[in-house]
Coordinates of C-alpha atoms and ligand atoms in Angstrom, one line a residue:
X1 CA 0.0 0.0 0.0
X2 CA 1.1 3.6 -1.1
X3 CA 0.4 5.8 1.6
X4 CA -0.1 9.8 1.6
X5 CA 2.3 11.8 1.3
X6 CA 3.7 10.1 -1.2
X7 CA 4.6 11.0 -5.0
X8 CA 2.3 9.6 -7.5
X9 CA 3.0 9.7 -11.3
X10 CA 0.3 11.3 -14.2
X11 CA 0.9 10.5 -17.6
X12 CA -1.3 13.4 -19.5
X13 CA -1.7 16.5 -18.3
X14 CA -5.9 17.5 -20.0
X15 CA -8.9 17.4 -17.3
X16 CA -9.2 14.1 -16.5
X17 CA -5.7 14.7 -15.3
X18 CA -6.3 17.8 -13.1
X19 CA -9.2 15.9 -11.8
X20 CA -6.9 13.2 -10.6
X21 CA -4.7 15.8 -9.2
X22 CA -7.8 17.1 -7.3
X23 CA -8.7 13.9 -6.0
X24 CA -5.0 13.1 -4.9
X25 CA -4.1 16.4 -3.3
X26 CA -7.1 15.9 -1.1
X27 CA -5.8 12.4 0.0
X28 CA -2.7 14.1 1.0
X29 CA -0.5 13.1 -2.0
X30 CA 1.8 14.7 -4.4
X31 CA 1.9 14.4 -8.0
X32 CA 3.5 14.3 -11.3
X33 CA 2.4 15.3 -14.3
X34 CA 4.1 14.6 -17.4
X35 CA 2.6 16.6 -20.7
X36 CA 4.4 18.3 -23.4
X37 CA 1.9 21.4 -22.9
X38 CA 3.5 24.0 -19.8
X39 CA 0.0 25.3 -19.7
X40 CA -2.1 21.5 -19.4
X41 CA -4.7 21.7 -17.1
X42 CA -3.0 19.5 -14.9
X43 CA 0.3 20.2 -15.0
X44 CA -0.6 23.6 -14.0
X45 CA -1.5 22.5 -10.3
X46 CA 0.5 19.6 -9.6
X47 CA 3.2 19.4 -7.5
X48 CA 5.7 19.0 -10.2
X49 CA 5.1 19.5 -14.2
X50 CA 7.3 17.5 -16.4
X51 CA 7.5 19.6 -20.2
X52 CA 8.6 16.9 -22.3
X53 CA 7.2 14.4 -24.7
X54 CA 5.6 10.5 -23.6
X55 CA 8.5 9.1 -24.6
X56 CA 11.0 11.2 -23.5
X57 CA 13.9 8.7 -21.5
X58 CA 15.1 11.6 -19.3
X59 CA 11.8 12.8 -17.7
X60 CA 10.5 9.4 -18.1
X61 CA 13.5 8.3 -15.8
X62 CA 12.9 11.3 -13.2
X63 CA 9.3 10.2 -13.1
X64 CA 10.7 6.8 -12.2
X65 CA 12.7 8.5 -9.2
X66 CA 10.7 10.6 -7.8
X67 CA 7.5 8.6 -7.7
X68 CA 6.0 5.7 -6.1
X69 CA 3.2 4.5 -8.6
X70 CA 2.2 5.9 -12.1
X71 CA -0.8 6.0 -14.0
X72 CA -2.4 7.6 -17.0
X73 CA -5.4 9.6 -18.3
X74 CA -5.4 9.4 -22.1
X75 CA -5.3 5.8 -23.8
X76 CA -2.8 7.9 -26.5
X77 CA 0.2 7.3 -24.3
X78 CA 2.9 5.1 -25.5
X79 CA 2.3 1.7 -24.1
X80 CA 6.3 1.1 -24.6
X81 CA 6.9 4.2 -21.9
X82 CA 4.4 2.3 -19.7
X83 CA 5.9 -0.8 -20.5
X84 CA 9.5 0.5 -19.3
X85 CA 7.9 2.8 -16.1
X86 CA 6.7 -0.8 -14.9
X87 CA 10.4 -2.0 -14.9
X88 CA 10.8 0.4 -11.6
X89 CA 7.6 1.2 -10.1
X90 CA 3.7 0.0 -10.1
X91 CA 1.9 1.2 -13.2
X92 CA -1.9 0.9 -13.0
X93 CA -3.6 0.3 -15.8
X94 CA -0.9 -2.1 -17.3
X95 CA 0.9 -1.5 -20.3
X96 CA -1.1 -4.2 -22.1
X97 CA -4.6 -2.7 -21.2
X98 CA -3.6 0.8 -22.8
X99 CA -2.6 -1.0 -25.6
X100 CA -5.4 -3.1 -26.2
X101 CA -7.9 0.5 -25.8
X102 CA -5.6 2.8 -27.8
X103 CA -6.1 0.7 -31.0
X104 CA -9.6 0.0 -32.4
X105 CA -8.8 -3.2 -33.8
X106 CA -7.1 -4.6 -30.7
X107 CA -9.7 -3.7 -29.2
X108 CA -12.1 -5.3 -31.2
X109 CA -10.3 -8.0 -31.5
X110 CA -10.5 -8.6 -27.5
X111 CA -14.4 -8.3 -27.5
X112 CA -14.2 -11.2 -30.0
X113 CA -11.8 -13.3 -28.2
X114 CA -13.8 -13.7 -25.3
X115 CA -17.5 -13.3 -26.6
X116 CA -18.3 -9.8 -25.6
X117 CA -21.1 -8.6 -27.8
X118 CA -19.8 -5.5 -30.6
X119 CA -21.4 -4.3 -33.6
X120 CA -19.8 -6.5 -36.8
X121 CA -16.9 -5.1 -38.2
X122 CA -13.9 -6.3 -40.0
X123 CA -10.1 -4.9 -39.7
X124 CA -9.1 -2.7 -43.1
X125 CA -5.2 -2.4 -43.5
X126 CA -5.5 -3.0 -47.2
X127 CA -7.8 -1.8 -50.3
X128 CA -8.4 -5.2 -51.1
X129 CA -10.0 -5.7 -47.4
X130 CA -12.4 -3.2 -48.2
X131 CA -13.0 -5.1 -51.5
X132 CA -13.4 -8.1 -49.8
X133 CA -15.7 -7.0 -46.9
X134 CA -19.0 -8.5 -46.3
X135 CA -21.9 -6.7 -47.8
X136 CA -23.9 -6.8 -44.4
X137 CA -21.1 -4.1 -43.3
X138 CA -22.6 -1.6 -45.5
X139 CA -24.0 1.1 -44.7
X140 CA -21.1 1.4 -42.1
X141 CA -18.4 3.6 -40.6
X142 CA -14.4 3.8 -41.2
X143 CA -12.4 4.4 -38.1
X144 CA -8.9 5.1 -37.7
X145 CA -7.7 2.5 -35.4
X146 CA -5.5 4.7 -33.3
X147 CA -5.7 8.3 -32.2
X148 CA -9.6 8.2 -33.1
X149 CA -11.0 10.6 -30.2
X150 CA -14.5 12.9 -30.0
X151 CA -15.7 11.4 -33.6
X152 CA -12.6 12.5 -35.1
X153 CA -10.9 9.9 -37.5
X154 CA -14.3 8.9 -38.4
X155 CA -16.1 8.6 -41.9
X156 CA -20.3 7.6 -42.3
X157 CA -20.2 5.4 -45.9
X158 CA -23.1 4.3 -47.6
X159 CA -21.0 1.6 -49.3
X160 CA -17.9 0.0 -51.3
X161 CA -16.8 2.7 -52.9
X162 CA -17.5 5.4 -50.4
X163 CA -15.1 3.2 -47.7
X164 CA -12.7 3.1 -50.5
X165 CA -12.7 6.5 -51.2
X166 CA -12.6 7.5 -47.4
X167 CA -9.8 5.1 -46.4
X168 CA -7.4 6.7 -49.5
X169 CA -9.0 10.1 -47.8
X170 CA -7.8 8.7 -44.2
X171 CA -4.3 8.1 -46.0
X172 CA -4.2 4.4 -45.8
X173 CA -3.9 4.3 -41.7
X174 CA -5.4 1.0 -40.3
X175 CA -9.0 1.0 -39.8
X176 CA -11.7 -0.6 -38.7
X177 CA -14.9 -1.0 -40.7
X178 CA -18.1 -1.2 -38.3
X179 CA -21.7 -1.7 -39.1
X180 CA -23.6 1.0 -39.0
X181 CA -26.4 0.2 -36.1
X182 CA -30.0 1.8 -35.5
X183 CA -28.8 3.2 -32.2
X184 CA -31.6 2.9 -29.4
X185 CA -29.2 5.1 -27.4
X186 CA -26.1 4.8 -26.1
X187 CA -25.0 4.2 -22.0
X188 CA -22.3 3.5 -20.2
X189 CA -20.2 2.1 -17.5
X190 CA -17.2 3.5 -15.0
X191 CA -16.1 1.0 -12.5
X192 CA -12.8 0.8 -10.5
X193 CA -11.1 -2.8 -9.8
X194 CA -8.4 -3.1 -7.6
X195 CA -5.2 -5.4 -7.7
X196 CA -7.2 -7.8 -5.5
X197 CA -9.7 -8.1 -8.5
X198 CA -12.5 -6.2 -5.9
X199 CA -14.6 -4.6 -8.4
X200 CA -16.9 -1.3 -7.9
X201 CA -19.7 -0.2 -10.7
X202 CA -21.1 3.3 -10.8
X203 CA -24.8 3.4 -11.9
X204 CA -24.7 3.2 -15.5
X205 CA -24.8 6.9 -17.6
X206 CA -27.0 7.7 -20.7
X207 CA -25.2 9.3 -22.9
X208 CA -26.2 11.8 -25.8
X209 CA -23.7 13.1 -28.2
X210 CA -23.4 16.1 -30.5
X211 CA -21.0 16.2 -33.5
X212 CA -19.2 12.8 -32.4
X213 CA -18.9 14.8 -28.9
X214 CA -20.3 13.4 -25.6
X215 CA -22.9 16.1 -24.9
X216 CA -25.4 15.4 -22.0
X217 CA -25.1 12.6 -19.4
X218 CA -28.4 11.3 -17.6
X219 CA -28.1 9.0 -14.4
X220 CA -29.9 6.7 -13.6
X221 CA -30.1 6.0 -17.4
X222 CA -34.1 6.2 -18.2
X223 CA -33.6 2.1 -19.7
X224 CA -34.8 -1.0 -18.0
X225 CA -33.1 -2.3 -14.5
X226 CA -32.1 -4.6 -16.5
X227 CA -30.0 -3.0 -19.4
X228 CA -28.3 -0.7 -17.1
X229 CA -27.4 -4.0 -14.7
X230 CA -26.6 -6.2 -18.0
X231 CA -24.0 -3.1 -19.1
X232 CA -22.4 -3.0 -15.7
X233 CA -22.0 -7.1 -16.1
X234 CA -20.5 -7.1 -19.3
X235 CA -17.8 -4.0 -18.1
X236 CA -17.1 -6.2 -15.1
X237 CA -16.4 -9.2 -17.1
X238 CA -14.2 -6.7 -19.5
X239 CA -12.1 -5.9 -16.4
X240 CA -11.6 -9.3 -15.2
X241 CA -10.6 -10.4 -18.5
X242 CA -7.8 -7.7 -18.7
X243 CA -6.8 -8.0 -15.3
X244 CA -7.5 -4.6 -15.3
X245 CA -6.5 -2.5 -12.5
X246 CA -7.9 1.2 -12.1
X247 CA -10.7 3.3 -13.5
X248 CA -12.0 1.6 -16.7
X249 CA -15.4 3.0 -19.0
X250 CA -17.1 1.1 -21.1
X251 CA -19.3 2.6 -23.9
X252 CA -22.2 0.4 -25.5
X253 CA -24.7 1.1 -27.9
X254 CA -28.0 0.0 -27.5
X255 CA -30.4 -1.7 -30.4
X256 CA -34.0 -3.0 -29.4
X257 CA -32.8 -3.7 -26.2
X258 CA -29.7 -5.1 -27.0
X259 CA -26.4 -4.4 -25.6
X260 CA -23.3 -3.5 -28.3
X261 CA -19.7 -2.6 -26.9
X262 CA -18.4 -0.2 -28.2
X263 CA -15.0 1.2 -27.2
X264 CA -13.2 1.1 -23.5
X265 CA -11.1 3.7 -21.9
X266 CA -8.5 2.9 -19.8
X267 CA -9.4 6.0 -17.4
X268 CA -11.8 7.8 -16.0
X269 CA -14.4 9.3 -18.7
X270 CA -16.2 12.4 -19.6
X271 CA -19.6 10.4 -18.7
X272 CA -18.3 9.8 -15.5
X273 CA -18.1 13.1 -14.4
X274 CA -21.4 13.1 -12.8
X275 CA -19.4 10.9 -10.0
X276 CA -17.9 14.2 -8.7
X277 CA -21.3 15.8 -7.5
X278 CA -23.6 12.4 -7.3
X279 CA -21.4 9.8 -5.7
X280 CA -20.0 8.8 -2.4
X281 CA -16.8 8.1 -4.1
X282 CA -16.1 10.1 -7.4
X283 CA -13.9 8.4 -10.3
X284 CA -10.8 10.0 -9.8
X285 CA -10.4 9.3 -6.4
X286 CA -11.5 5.7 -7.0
X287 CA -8.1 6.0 -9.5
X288 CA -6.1 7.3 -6.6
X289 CA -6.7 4.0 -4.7
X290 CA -6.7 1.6 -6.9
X291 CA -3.5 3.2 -7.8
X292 CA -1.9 3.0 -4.3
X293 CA -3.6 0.1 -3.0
X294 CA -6.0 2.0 -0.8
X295 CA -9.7 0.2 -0.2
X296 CA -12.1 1.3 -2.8
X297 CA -14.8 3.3 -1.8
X298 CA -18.7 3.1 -1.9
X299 CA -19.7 4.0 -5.4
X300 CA -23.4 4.5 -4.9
X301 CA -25.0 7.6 -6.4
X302 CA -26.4 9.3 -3.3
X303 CA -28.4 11.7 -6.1
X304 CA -29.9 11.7 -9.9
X305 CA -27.6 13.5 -11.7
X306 CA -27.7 15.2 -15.5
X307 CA -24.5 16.5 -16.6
X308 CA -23.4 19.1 -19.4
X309 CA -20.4 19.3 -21.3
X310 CA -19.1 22.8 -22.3
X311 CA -17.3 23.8 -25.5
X312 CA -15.3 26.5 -26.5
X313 CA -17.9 27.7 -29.5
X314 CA -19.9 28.9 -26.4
X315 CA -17.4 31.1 -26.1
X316 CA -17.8 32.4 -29.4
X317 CA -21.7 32.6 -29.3
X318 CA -21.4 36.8 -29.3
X319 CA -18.9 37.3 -31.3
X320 CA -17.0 34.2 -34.2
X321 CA -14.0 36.4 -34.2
X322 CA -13.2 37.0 -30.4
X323 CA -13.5 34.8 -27.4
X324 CA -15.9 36.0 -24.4
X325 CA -16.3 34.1 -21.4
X326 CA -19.6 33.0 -20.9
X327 CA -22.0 34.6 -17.9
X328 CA -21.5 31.6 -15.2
X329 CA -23.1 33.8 -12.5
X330 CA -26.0 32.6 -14.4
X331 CA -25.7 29.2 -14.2
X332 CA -24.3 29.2 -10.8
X333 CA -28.0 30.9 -9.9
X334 CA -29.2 27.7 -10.3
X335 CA -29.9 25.4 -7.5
X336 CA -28.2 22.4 -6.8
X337 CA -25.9 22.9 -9.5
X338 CA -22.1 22.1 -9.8
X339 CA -20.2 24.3 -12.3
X340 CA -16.5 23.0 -13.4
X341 CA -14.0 24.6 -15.3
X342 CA -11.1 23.3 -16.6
X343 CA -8.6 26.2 -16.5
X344 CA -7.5 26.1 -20.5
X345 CA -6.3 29.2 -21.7
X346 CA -7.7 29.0 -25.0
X347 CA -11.7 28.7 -25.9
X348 CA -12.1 26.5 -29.4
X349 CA -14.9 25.2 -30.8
X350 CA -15.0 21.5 -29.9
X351 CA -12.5 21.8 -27.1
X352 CA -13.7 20.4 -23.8
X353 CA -13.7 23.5 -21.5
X354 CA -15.9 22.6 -18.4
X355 CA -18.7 20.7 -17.4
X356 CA -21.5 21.3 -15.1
X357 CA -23.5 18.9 -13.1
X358 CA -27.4 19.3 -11.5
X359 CA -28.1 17.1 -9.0
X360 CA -31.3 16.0 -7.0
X361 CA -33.3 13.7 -5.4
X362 CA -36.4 13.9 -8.4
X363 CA -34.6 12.6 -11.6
X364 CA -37.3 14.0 -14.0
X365 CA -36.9 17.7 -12.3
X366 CA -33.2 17.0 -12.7
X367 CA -33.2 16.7 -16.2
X368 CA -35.4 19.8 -16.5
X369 CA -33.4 21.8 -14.8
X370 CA -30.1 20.8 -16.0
X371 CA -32.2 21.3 -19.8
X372 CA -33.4 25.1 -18.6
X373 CA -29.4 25.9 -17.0
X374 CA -28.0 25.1 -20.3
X375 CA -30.7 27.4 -21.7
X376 CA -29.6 30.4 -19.8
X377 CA -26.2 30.3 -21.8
X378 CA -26.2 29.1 -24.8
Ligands
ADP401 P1 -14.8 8.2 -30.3 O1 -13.5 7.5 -30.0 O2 -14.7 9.4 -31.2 O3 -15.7 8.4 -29.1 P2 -16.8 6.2 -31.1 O4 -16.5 4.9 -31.8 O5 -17.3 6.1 -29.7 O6 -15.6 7.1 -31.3 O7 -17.9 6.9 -32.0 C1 -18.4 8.2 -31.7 C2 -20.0 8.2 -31.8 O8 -20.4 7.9 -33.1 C3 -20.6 7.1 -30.9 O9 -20.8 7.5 -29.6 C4 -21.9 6.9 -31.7 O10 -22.8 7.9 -31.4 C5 -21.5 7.0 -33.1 N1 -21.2 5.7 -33.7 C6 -20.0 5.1 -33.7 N2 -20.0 3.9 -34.2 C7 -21.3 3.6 -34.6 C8 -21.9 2.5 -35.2 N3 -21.3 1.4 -35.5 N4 -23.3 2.6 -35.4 C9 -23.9 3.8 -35.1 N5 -23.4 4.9 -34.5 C10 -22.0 4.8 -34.2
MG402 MG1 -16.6 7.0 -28.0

């Protein structure tokens, strides 16, 4: 067990970093971050900020002596400088887990393995794959198998020739081609599991999205008992199977009731943000101890909970030209709601610049409210 005060290790330096940061300072530990960015989010109220790149041996190596665990918050980092942190010191998710999550057909490729249900897809690496892909695949989408993030990487085809025409567009990179499915709606699930394989669910999130973008998160999810409890089942098994050790999301699409995977994160997630305002325990700080061996904590939603991302083009609402920071005094009028801002110094449309969070005891007033807040600024 890693005990406060003691030095622990970030890999990634955007909000789900800073969070972790949060969550760790108020344990009483130090941390690390290591992002190329000197004004990250996270780097910007650590304890230390390392400037330098992933894979960089030197700061890699003074992250190796001055901390006692590492982990990360982006599946983006180089599984090889997670590979060679874990020669020295714990590192929580493994090496392996990030590298299944950071490439789409590894990833898929898992589900398959061991039976977890996925929309059909085949791997693209070649023209002739695309030539040679079932018809059923059609209409589908073309994803980039790595560095794929917020929609981005991603091209809709009606058929053959479109995916042709979009993989030359997406310059040959490896790809996956997925089914297009008659989403239902989308959830998903955070959970926390522990080197002892102890393993603790949050209450599964709707999800909406705009643009490819996570927009709005509803919890509870308005779906039966059971597809919320059959989601938090399958993202439980996922762990096991991975040996997976630390926060962990699981996306699924939902069709007529059924249950598609659809990516993992090997991290906290945007639709777990709720867990800040709505839970006993909140994600991050379930990362801080499964990170230093700490006993998980309860991770029961003591409230309904709607949360709301916020984008830079809100920022731009007055004026396209000029940034102007948007009237929170309004929003923090609101009752029962939890405003969160990320600290980036530059407003762009589709950047990730806050969040806020309604909470309550009546999930239907909830969601009203948290509709009506979003309302008052945008
Ligand atoms: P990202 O890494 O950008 O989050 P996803 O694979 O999760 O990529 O895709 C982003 C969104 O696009 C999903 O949340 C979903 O709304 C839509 N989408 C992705 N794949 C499919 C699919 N096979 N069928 C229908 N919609 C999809
Ligand atoms: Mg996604």
């Amino acid at each position: 067990m890693i005990l406060p005060p003691a030095t622990l290790g970030m890999l990634g330096g955007g909000q789900l970093g800073r969070f972790f940061v949060i969550a760790a300072h108020e344990l009483g530990y130090r941390v690390v971050v290591l992002d190329p960015d000197a004004q990250s989010p996270a780097g910007r109220i650590a304890d230390q900020h390392l400037v330098a790149a992933y894979d960089d041996p030197d700061a890699l190596n003074r992250m190796a002596e001055s901390c006692a665990a590492v982990t990360t918050e982006f599946e983006n980092v180089p599984a090889g400088s997670l590979a060679y942190l874990s020669k020295f010191l714990p590192v929580r998710p493994s090496a392996e887990a990030v590298a299944i999550s950071q490439n789409r057909s590894a990833e898929k490729g898992f589900l398959k393995q061991h039976g977890f249900p996925h929309a059909p897809y085949t791997d693209v690496r070649s023209e002739a794959d695309i030539a040679q892909a079932n018809a059923g695949l059609f209409p589908g989408i073309l994803k980039v198998a790595r560095f794929g993030y917020d929609g981005k990487g991603q091209v809709r085809v009606q058929n053959r020739e479109e995916a042709l025409l979009a993989f030359r567009q997406l310059k040959h990179e490896p790809c996956v081609l997925e089914q297009m499915l008659p989403l239902d709606y989308e959830v998903s699930v955070v959970l926390t599991r522990d080197a002892a394989g102890v393993v603790k669910c949050f209450p599964t999130a709707e999800n909406s999205h705009r643009h490819g973008i996570l927009d709005v998160s509803i919890v509870p999810a308005r779906t039966s008992g059971c597809v919320a409890g059959n989601a938090q089942e399958i993202a439980e098994g996922i762990a096991q199977k991975m040996d997976y050790v630390g926060t962990l999301a699981v996306e699924f699409f939902i069709v007529r009731g059924q249950l598609f995977v659809n990516e993992m994160a090997p991290r906290p997630h945007n639709s777990g943000h709720y867990t800040i305002d709505a839970c006993v325990t909140n994600q991050f700080e379930q990362q801080v101890r499964a990170l230093t061996g700490l006993p998980l904590g309860e991770a029961r939603a003591h409230s309904a909970a709607v949360m709301v991302n916020l984008l830079g083009d809100l920022w731009y609402l007055k004026d396209p030209h000029h940034s102007h920071e948007p009237d929170w005094a309004k929003l923090l009028a609101v009752p029962n709601l939890k405003l969160h801002l990320y600290g980036k110094h530059h407003a762009r449309p589709g950047r990730k610049m806050g969040h806020f969070t309604v909470i309550g005891s009546d999930a239907q007033k909830v969601q009203e409210s948290a509709l009506a807040a979003r309302r008052l600024i945008g």
